[in-house]
Amino acid sequence: MILDAFAHIHWWGVLAGTALFALLGGVWFTAVVSKPYARAVGRDTDTPAPASPLFIAGPLVCSLANVLTSAILLSALDVDTVGTAISFGLLTSVGYLTAMAFNIAINPVFARPLLYGLINAPYFTIAGTGAAVLLVLLP
């Protein structure tokens, strides 16, 4: 079943969904919530986040894995309407991505775990739901 679903993946949707995660993440974490994010992780808000290849490539690879997994599940579940894709995106974004963001934050390393989760939740919900819609719309 999974191999069959893999064969029916909408690859343009995977690319578009991954790009959505990357572009939204770039805007979200550098412009919209950069100072609250710095506070959440215990960093000085005036100190810029470290820039390295891992800072760019890491989230991109993780986003690709997320979108590819959603593509396989959407195919296996025969989801082919925008309405059902939105439902799927909300369910998986809140149930997996947002829950995992809070789970990761519940760690003594994070200065403000609740703030960290609240900052990440909208990003994951919007990106995950948007990617699910793109996966259904783009063959």
CSV table of N, CA and C in Angstrom, one decimal:
chain,number,residue,atom,x,y,z
A,1,MET,N,0.8,-1.2,0.0
A,1,MET,CA,0.0,0.0,0.0
A,1,MET,C,0.9,1.3,0.0
A,2,ILE,N,1.9,1.3,0.9
A,2,ILE,CA,2.7,2.5,0.9
A,2,ILE,C,3.5,2.6,-0.4
A,3,LEU,N,4.1,1.5,-0.9
A,3,LEU,CA,4.8,1.6,-2.2
A,3,LEU,C,3.9,2.1,-3.3
A,4,ASP,N,2.7,1.6,-3.3
A,4,ASP,CA,1.7,2.1,-4.3
A,4,ASP,C,1.4,3.6,-4.2
A,5,ALA,N,1.3,4.0,-2.9
A,5,ALA,CA,1.1,5.4,-2.6
A,5,ALA,C,2.3,6.3,-3.1
A,6,PHE,N,3.5,5.7,-2.9
A,6,PHE,CA,4.7,6.4,-3.3
A,6,PHE,C,4.7,6.6,-4.8
A,7,ALA,N,4.2,5.7,-5.5
A,7,ALA,CA,4.2,5.8,-7.0
A,7,ALA,C,3.3,6.8,-7.5
A,8,HIS,N,2.3,7.3,-6.6
A,8,HIS,CA,1.3,8.2,-7.1
A,8,HIS,C,1.5,9.6,-6.5
A,9,ILE,N,2.7,9.9,-6.0
A,9,ILE,CA,3.0,11.2,-5.4
A,9,ILE,C,3.0,12.3,-6.5
A,10,HIS,N,2.4,13.4,-6.1
A,10,HIS,CA,2.4,14.6,-6.9
A,10,HIS,C,3.7,15.4,-6.6
A,11,TRP,N,4.7,15.1,-7.5
A,11,TRP,CA,6.0,15.7,-7.2
A,11,TRP,C,6.1,17.2,-7.3
A,12,TRP,N,5.3,17.8,-8.2
A,12,TRP,CA,5.3,19.3,-8.2
A,12,TRP,C,4.7,19.8,-6.9
A,13,GLY,N,3.7,19.1,-6.4
A,13,GLY,CA,3.2,19.5,-5.0
A,13,GLY,C,4.2,19.3,-3.9
A,14,VAL,N,5.0,18.3,-4.0
A,14,VAL,CA,6.1,18.1,-3.0
A,14,VAL,C,7.1,19.3,-3.1
A,15,LEU,N,7.5,19.7,-4.3
A,15,LEU,CA,8.4,20.8,-4.4
A,15,LEU,C,7.7,22.1,-3.9
A,16,ALA,N,6.5,22.3,-4.3
A,16,ALA,CA,5.8,23.6,-3.9
A,16,ALA,C,5.5,23.6,-2.4
A,17,GLY,N,5.2,22.5,-1.8
A,17,GLY,CA,4.9,22.4,-0.4
A,17,GLY,C,6.2,22.6,0.4
A,18,THR,N,7.3,22.1,-0.1
A,18,THR,CA,8.6,22.3,0.6
A,18,THR,C,9.0,23.7,0.5
A,19,ALA,N,8.8,24.3,-0.7
A,19,ALA,CA,9.1,25.8,-0.9
A,19,ALA,C,8.2,26.6,0.0
A,20,LEU,N,7.0,26.2,0.2
A,20,LEU,CA,6.1,27.0,1.1
A,20,LEU,C,6.6,26.9,2.5
A,21,PHE,N,7.0,25.8,3.0
A,21,PHE,CA,7.6,25.6,4.3
A,21,PHE,C,8.8,26.6,4.5
A,22,ALA,N,9.7,26.5,3.4
A,22,ALA,CA,10.9,27.3,3.5
A,22,ALA,C,10.7,28.8,3.5
A,23,LEU,N,9.8,29.2,2.5
A,23,LEU,CA,9.6,30.7,2.4
A,23,LEU,C,8.8,31.2,3.6
A,24,LEU,N,7.8,30.5,4.0
A,24,LEU,CA,7.0,30.9,5.2
A,24,LEU,C,8.0,30.9,6.5
A,25,GLY,N,8.8,29.9,6.6
A,25,GLY,CA,9.7,29.8,7.7
A,25,GLY,C,10.7,31.0,7.7
A,26,GLY,N,11.2,31.3,6.5
A,26,GLY,CA,12.1,32.4,6.4
A,26,GLY,C,11.5,33.7,6.9
A,27,VAL,N,10.3,34.0,6.4
A,27,VAL,CA,9.6,35.2,6.8
A,27,VAL,C,9.2,35.2,8.3
A,28,TRP,N,8.6,34.0,8.7
A,28,TRP,CA,8.1,33.9,10.1
A,28,TRP,C,9.2,34.1,11.1
A,29,PHE,N,10.3,33.3,11.0
A,29,PHE,CA,11.3,33.3,12.0
A,29,PHE,C,12.3,34.4,11.9
A,30,THR,N,12.4,35.1,10.8
A,30,THR,CA,13.3,36.2,10.7
A,30,THR,C,12.7,37.6,10.8
A,31,ALA,N,11.4,37.7,10.4
A,31,ALA,CA,10.7,39.0,10.4
A,31,ALA,C,9.6,39.1,11.4
A,32,VAL,N,8.7,38.0,11.5
A,32,VAL,CA,7.5,38.1,12.3
A,32,VAL,C,7.8,37.9,13.7
A,33,VAL,N,8.5,36.8,14.1
A,33,VAL,CA,8.7,36.4,15.5
A,33,VAL,C,10.1,36.3,15.9
A,34,SER,N,11.0,37.0,15.3
A,34,SER,CA,12.4,36.9,15.6
A,34,SER,C,12.8,37.2,17.0
A,35,LYS,N,12.2,38.3,17.6
A,35,LYS,CA,12.5,38.7,18.9
A,35,LYS,C,11.8,37.7,20.0
A,36,PRO,N,10.5,37.4,19.8
A,36,PRO,CA,10.0,36.4,20.7
A,36,PRO,C,10.6,35.1,20.7
A,37,TYR,N,11.1,34.7,19.5
A,37,TYR,CA,11.8,33.4,19.3
A,37,TYR,C,13.1,33.4,20.1
A,38,ALA,N,13.8,34.5,20.0
A,38,ALA,CA,15.1,34.7,20.7
A,38,ALA,C,14.8,34.6,22.2
A,39,ARG,N,13.8,35.2,22.7
A,39,ARG,CA,13.4,35.1,24.1
A,39,ARG,C,13.1,33.7,24.5
A,40,ALA,N,12.3,33.0,23.6
A,40,ALA,CA,11.9,31.6,23.9
A,40,ALA,C,13.1,30.7,24.1
A,41,VAL,N,14.1,30.9,23.3
A,41,VAL,CA,15.3,30.0,23.4
A,41,VAL,C,16.4,30.5,24.3
A,42,GLY,N,16.1,31.7,25.0
A,42,GLY,CA,17.1,32.2,25.9
A,42,GLY,C,18.2,33.0,25.3
A,43,ARG,N,18.0,33.5,24.1
A,43,ARG,CA,19.1,34.3,23.5
A,43,ARG,C,18.7,35.8,23.6
A,44,ASP,N,19.7,36.6,23.6
A,44,ASP,CA,19.6,38.1,23.7
A,44,ASP,C,18.8,38.5,22.4
A,45,THR,N,17.8,39.3,22.5
A,45,THR,CA,17.0,39.7,21.3
A,45,THR,C,17.7,40.6,20.4
A,46,ASP,N,18.8,41.2,20.8
A,46,ASP,CA,19.6,42.1,19.9
A,46,ASP,C,20.7,41.4,19.2
A,47,THR,N,21.0,40.1,19.6
A,47,THR,CA,22.0,39.3,18.9
A,47,THR,C,21.4,38.5,17.8
A,48,PRO,N,21.9,38.7,16.6
A,48,PRO,CA,21.3,37.9,15.5
A,48,PRO,C,21.5,36.4,15.7
A,49,ALA,N,20.6,35.7,15.1
A,49,ALA,CA,20.7,34.2,15.1
A,49,ALA,C,21.9,33.8,14.3
A,50,PRO,N,22.6,32.8,14.8
A,50,PRO,CA,23.8,32.3,14.0
A,50,PRO,C,23.4,31.8,12.6
A,51,ALA,N,24.1,32.3,11.6
A,51,ALA,CA,23.8,31.8,10.2
A,51,ALA,C,24.9,30.8,9.8
A,52,SER,N,24.4,29.7,9.4
A,52,SER,CA,25.3,28.6,8.9
A,52,SER,C,24.6,27.8,7.9
A,53,PRO,N,25.3,27.0,7.1
A,53,PRO,CA,24.6,26.1,6.2
A,53,PRO,C,23.5,25.2,6.8
A,54,LEU,N,23.8,24.8,8.0
A,54,LEU,CA,22.9,23.9,8.8
A,54,LEU,C,21.6,24.6,9.1
A,55,PHE,N,21.7,25.9,9.3
A,55,PHE,CA,20.5,26.8,9.6
A,55,PHE,C,19.5,26.8,8.4
A,56,ILE,N,20.1,26.7,7.2
A,56,ILE,CA,19.3,26.8,6.0
A,56,ILE,C,18.9,25.3,5.5
A,57,ALA,N,19.9,24.5,5.4
A,57,ALA,CA,19.7,23.1,4.9
A,57,ALA,C,18.9,22.2,5.8
A,58,GLY,N,19.1,22.3,7.1
A,58,GLY,CA,18.5,21.5,8.1
A,58,GLY,C,16.9,21.6,8.0
A,59,PRO,N,16.4,22.8,8.2
A,59,PRO,CA,14.9,23.0,8.1
A,59,PRO,C,14.4,22.6,6.7
A,60,LEU,N,15.2,22.8,5.7
A,60,LEU,CA,14.7,22.5,4.3
A,60,LEU,C,14.6,20.9,4.2
A,61,VAL,N,15.6,20.2,4.6
A,61,VAL,CA,15.5,18.7,4.6
A,61,VAL,C,14.4,18.2,5.4
A,62,CYS,N,14.2,18.8,6.6
A,62,CYS,CA,13.1,18.4,7.5
A,62,CYS,C,11.7,18.7,6.9
A,63,SER,N,11.6,19.8,6.2
A,63,SER,CA,10.4,20.2,5.5
A,63,SER,C,10.1,19.3,4.4
A,64,LEU,N,11.1,18.9,3.6
A,64,LEU,CA,11.0,18.0,2.5
A,64,LEU,C,10.5,16.6,3.1
A,65,ALA,N,11.0,16.1,4.2
A,65,ALA,CA,10.6,14.9,4.7
A,65,ALA,C,9.1,15.0,5.2
A,66,ASN,N,8.8,16.1,5.8
A,66,ASN,CA,7.4,16.3,6.2
A,66,ASN,C,6.4,16.3,5.0
A,67,VAL,N,6.7,17.0,4.0
A,67,VAL,CA,5.8,17.1,2.8
A,67,VAL,C,5.8,15.8,2.1
A,68,LEU,N,6.9,15.1,2.0
A,68,LEU,CA,6.9,13.8,1.3
A,68,LEU,C,6.1,12.8,2.1
A,69,THR,N,6.1,12.8,3.4
A,69,THR,CA,5.3,11.9,4.2
A,69,THR,C,3.8,12.3,4.0
A,70,SER,N,3.5,13.6,4.0
A,70,SER,CA,2.1,13.9,3.8
A,70,SER,C,1.7,13.5,2.4
A,71,ALA,N,2.5,13.6,1.4
A,71,ALA,CA,2.2,13.2,0.0
A,71,ALA,C,1.8,11.7,0.0
A,72,ILE,N,2.6,10.9,0.7
A,72,ILE,CA,2.4,9.5,0.7
A,72,ILE,C,1.1,9.2,1.4
A,73,LEU,N,0.8,9.8,2.5
A,73,LEU,CA,-0.4,9.6,3.3
A,73,LEU,C,-1.6,10.1,2.5
A,74,LEU,N,-1.5,11.2,1.8
A,74,LEU,CA,-2.6,11.7,1.0
A,74,LEU,C,-3.0,10.8,-0.1
A,75,SER,N,-1.9,10.2,-0.7
A,75,SER,CA,-2.1,9.3,-1.8
A,75,SER,C,-2.7,8.0,-1.3
A,76,ALA,N,-2.2,7.5,-0.2
A,76,ALA,CA,-2.7,6.2,0.4
A,76,ALA,C,-4.2,6.4,0.9
A,77,LEU,N,-4.5,7.6,1.3
A,77,LEU,CA,-5.9,7.8,1.8
A,77,LEU,C,-6.8,8.3,0.7
A,78,ASP,N,-6.3,8.4,-0.5
A,78,ASP,CA,-7.1,8.8,-1.7
A,78,ASP,C,-7.7,10.2,-1.5
A,79,VAL,N,-7.0,11.1,-0.9
A,79,VAL,CA,-7.4,12.5,-0.7
A,79,VAL,C,-7.2,13.2,-2.0
A,80,ASP,N,-8.3,13.7,-2.5
A,80,ASP,CA,-8.2,14.4,-3.8
A,80,ASP,C,-9.0,15.7,-3.9
A,81,THR,N,-9.6,16.2,-2.8
A,81,THR,CA,-10.3,17.4,-2.8
A,81,THR,C,-9.6,18.4,-1.8
A,82,VAL,N,-9.8,19.7,-2.1
A,82,VAL,CA,-9.1,20.7,-1.3
A,82,VAL,C,-9.7,20.7,0.1
A,83,GLY,N,-11.0,20.5,0.3
A,83,GLY,CA,-11.6,20.5,1.6
A,83,GLY,C,-11.0,19.4,2.5
A,84,THR,N,-10.9,18.2,1.9
A,84,THR,CA,-10.3,17.1,2.6
A,84,THR,C,-8.8,17.3,2.9
A,85,ALA,N,-8.1,17.9,2.0
A,85,ALA,CA,-6.7,18.3,2.2
A,85,ALA,C,-6.5,19.3,3.3
A,86,ILE,N,-7.4,20.2,3.4
A,86,ILE,CA,-7.4,21.2,4.5
A,86,ILE,C,-7.6,20.4,5.9
A,87,SER,N,-8.6,19.5,5.9
A,87,SER,CA,-8.8,18.7,7.1
A,87,SER,C,-7.6,17.9,7.5
A,88,PHE,N,-7.0,17.3,6.5
A,88,PHE,CA,-5.8,16.5,6.7
A,88,PHE,C,-4.7,17.4,7.2
A,89,GLY,N,-4.5,18.5,6.6
A,89,GLY,CA,-3.4,19.4,6.9
A,89,GLY,C,-3.6,19.9,8.4
A,90,LEU,N,-4.8,20.3,8.7
A,90,LEU,CA,-5.0,20.7,10.1
A,90,LEU,C,-4.8,19.6,11.1
A,91,LEU,N,-5.3,18.4,10.8
A,91,LEU,CA,-5.1,17.3,11.7
A,91,LEU,C,-3.7,16.9,11.9
A,92,THR,N,-2.9,16.8,10.8
A,92,THR,CA,-1.5,16.4,11.0
A,92,THR,C,-0.7,17.5,11.5
A,93,SER,N,-0.9,18.8,11.1
A,93,SER,CA,-0.2,19.9,11.6
A,93,SER,C,-0.3,20.1,13.1
A,94,VAL,N,-1.5,20.1,13.6
A,94,VAL,CA,-1.8,20.2,15.0
A,94,VAL,C,-1.4,19.0,15.8
A,95,GLY,N,-1.8,17.8,15.3
A,95,GLY,CA,-1.6,16.6,16.0
A,95,GLY,C,-0.2,16.1,16.0
A,96,TYR,N,0.6,16.3,14.9
A,96,TYR,CA,2.0,15.9,14.9
A,96,TYR,C,3.0,17.1,15.1
A,97,LEU,N,2.9,18.0,14.2
A,97,LEU,CA,3.9,19.1,14.2
A,97,LEU,C,3.9,20.0,15.4
A,98,THR,N,2.7,20.5,15.7
A,98,THR,CA,2.6,21.4,16.8
A,98,THR,C,2.8,20.7,18.1
A,99,ALA,N,2.2,19.5,18.2
A,99,ALA,CA,2.5,18.7,19.5
A,99,ALA,C,4.0,18.4,19.6
A,100,MET,N,4.7,18.1,18.5
A,100,MET,CA,6.1,17.8,18.6
A,100,MET,C,6.9,19.1,19.0
A,101,ALA,N,6.5,20.2,18.5
A,101,ALA,CA,7.2,21.5,18.9
A,101,ALA,C,7.1,21.7,20.4
A,102,PHE,N,5.9,21.5,20.9
A,102,PHE,CA,5.7,21.7,22.4
A,102,PHE,C,6.5,20.6,23.1
A,103,ASN,N,6.5,19.4,22.6
A,103,ASN,CA,7.3,18.3,23.2
A,103,ASN,C,8.8,18.6,23.2
A,104,ILE,N,9.3,19.1,22.1
A,104,ILE,CA,10.7,19.4,22.1
A,104,ILE,C,11.0,20.6,23.0
A,105,ALA,N,10.1,21.5,23.2
A,105,ALA,CA,10.4,22.7,24.0
A,105,ALA,C,10.4,22.3,25.5
A,106,ILE,N,9.7,21.2,25.9
A,106,ILE,CA,9.6,20.8,27.3
A,106,ILE,C,11.0,20.2,27.6
A,107,ASN,N,12.0,21.1,27.8
A,107,ASN,CA,13.3,20.7,27.9
A,107,ASN,C,14.0,21.8,28.7
A,108,PRO,N,14.9,21.5,29.7
A,108,PRO,CA,15.5,22.5,30.4
A,108,PRO,C,16.3,23.5,29.6
A,109,VAL,N,16.7,23.1,28.4
A,109,VAL,CA,17.5,24.0,27.5
A,109,VAL,C,16.7,25.2,27.1
A,110,PHE,N,15.4,25.1,26.9
A,110,PHE,CA,14.5,26.2,26.5
A,110,PHE,C,14.2,27.1,27.6
A,111,ALA,N,14.4,28.4,27.4
A,111,ALA,CA,14.1,29.4,28.5
A,111,ALA,C,12.6,29.5,28.7
A,112,ARG,N,11.9,29.5,27.7
A,112,ARG,CA,10.4,29.7,27.7
A,112,ARG,C,9.7,28.7,26.8
A,113,PRO,N,9.5,27.5,27.3
A,113,PRO,CA,9.0,26.4,26.5
A,113,PRO,C,7.6,26.7,25.9
A,114,LEU,N,6.7,27.3,26.7
A,114,LEU,CA,5.3,27.6,26.3
A,114,LEU,C,5.4,28.6,25.1
A,115,LEU,N,6.2,29.6,25.3
A,115,LEU,CA,6.3,30.6,24.2
A,115,LEU,C,6.9,30.0,23.0
A,116,TYR,N,7.9,29.1,23.1
A,116,TYR,CA,8.4,28.4,22.0
A,116,TYR,C,7.4,27.7,21.2
A,117,GLY,N,6.5,26.9,21.9
A,117,GLY,CA,5.5,26.2,21.3
A,117,GLY,C,4.4,27.1,20.6
A,118,LEU,N,4.1,28.2,21.3
A,118,LEU,CA,3.1,29.1,20.7
A,118,LEU,C,3.6,29.8,19.5
A,119,ILE,N,4.9,30.0,19.4
A,119,ILE,CA,5.5,30.7,18.3
A,119,ILE,C,5.5,29.7,17.1
A,120,ASN,N,5.8,28.5,17.3
A,120,ASN,CA,5.9,27.5,16.3
A,120,ASN,C,4.6,27.0,15.8
A,121,ALA,N,3.6,26.9,16.6
A,121,ALA,CA,2.3,26.3,16.3
A,121,ALA,C,1.7,27.0,15.1
A,122,PRO,N,1.6,28.3,15.0
A,122,PRO,CA,1.0,28.9,13.8
A,122,PRO,C,1.7,28.6,12.5
A,123,TYR,N,3.1,28.6,12.6
A,123,TYR,CA,3.9,28.3,11.4
A,123,TYR,C,3.6,26.9,10.9
A,124,PHE,N,3.7,25.9,11.8
A,124,PHE,CA,3.5,24.5,11.4
A,124,PHE,C,2.0,24.3,10.9
A,125,THR,N,1.1,25.0,11.5
A,125,THR,CA,-0.3,24.8,11.1
A,125,THR,C,-0.5,25.4,9.7
A,126,ILE,N,0.0,26.6,9.5
A,126,ILE,CA,-0.2,27.2,8.1
A,126,ILE,C,0.6,26.5,7.1
A,127,ALA,N,1.8,26.2,7.4
A,127,ALA,CA,2.7,25.5,6.4
A,127,ALA,C,2.2,24.1,6.1
A,128,GLY,N,1.8,23.3,7.1
A,128,GLY,CA,1.4,22.0,6.9
A,128,GLY,C,0.1,21.9,6.2
A,129,THR,N,-0.8,22.8,6.5
A,129,THR,CA,-2.1,22.8,5.8
A,129,THR,C,-2.0,23.3,4.4
A,130,GLY,N,-1.2,24.3,4.2
A,130,GLY,CA,-0.9,24.8,2.8
A,130,GLY,C,-0.2,23.8,2.0
A,131,ALA,N,0.7,23.1,2.5
A,131,ALA,CA,1.4,22.0,1.7
A,131,ALA,C,0.4,20.9,1.4
A,132,ALA,N,-0.5,20.5,2.2
A,132,ALA,CA,-1.5,19.5,1.9
A,132,ALA,C,-2.4,19.9,0.7
A,133,VAL,N,-2.7,21.2,0.8
A,133,VAL,CA,-3.6,21.7,-0.4
A,133,VAL,C,-2.8,21.7,-1.6
A,134,LEU,N,-1.5,22.1,-1.6
A,134,LEU,CA,-0.7,22.1,-2.8
A,134,LEU,C,-0.5,20.7,-3.3
A,135,LEU,N,-0.3,19.8,-2.4
A,135,LEU,CA,-0.2,18.4,-2.8
A,135,LEU,C,-1.4,17.8,-3.6
A,136,VAL,N,-2.6,18.3,-3.3
A,136,VAL,CA,-3.8,17.9,-3.9
A,136,VAL,C,-4.0,18.7,-5.3
A,137,LEU,N,-3.6,19.9,-5.3
A,137,LEU,CA,-3.8,20.7,-6.5
A,137,LEU,C,-2.8,20.6,-7.6
A,138,LEU,N,-1.5,20.3,-7.2
A,138,LEU,CA,-0.5,20.2,-8.2
A,138,LEU,C,-0.1,18.7,-8.5
A,139,PRO,N,-0.3,18.3,-9.7
A,139,PRO,CA,0.1,16.9,-10.1
A,139,PRO,C,1.6,16.7,-10.3
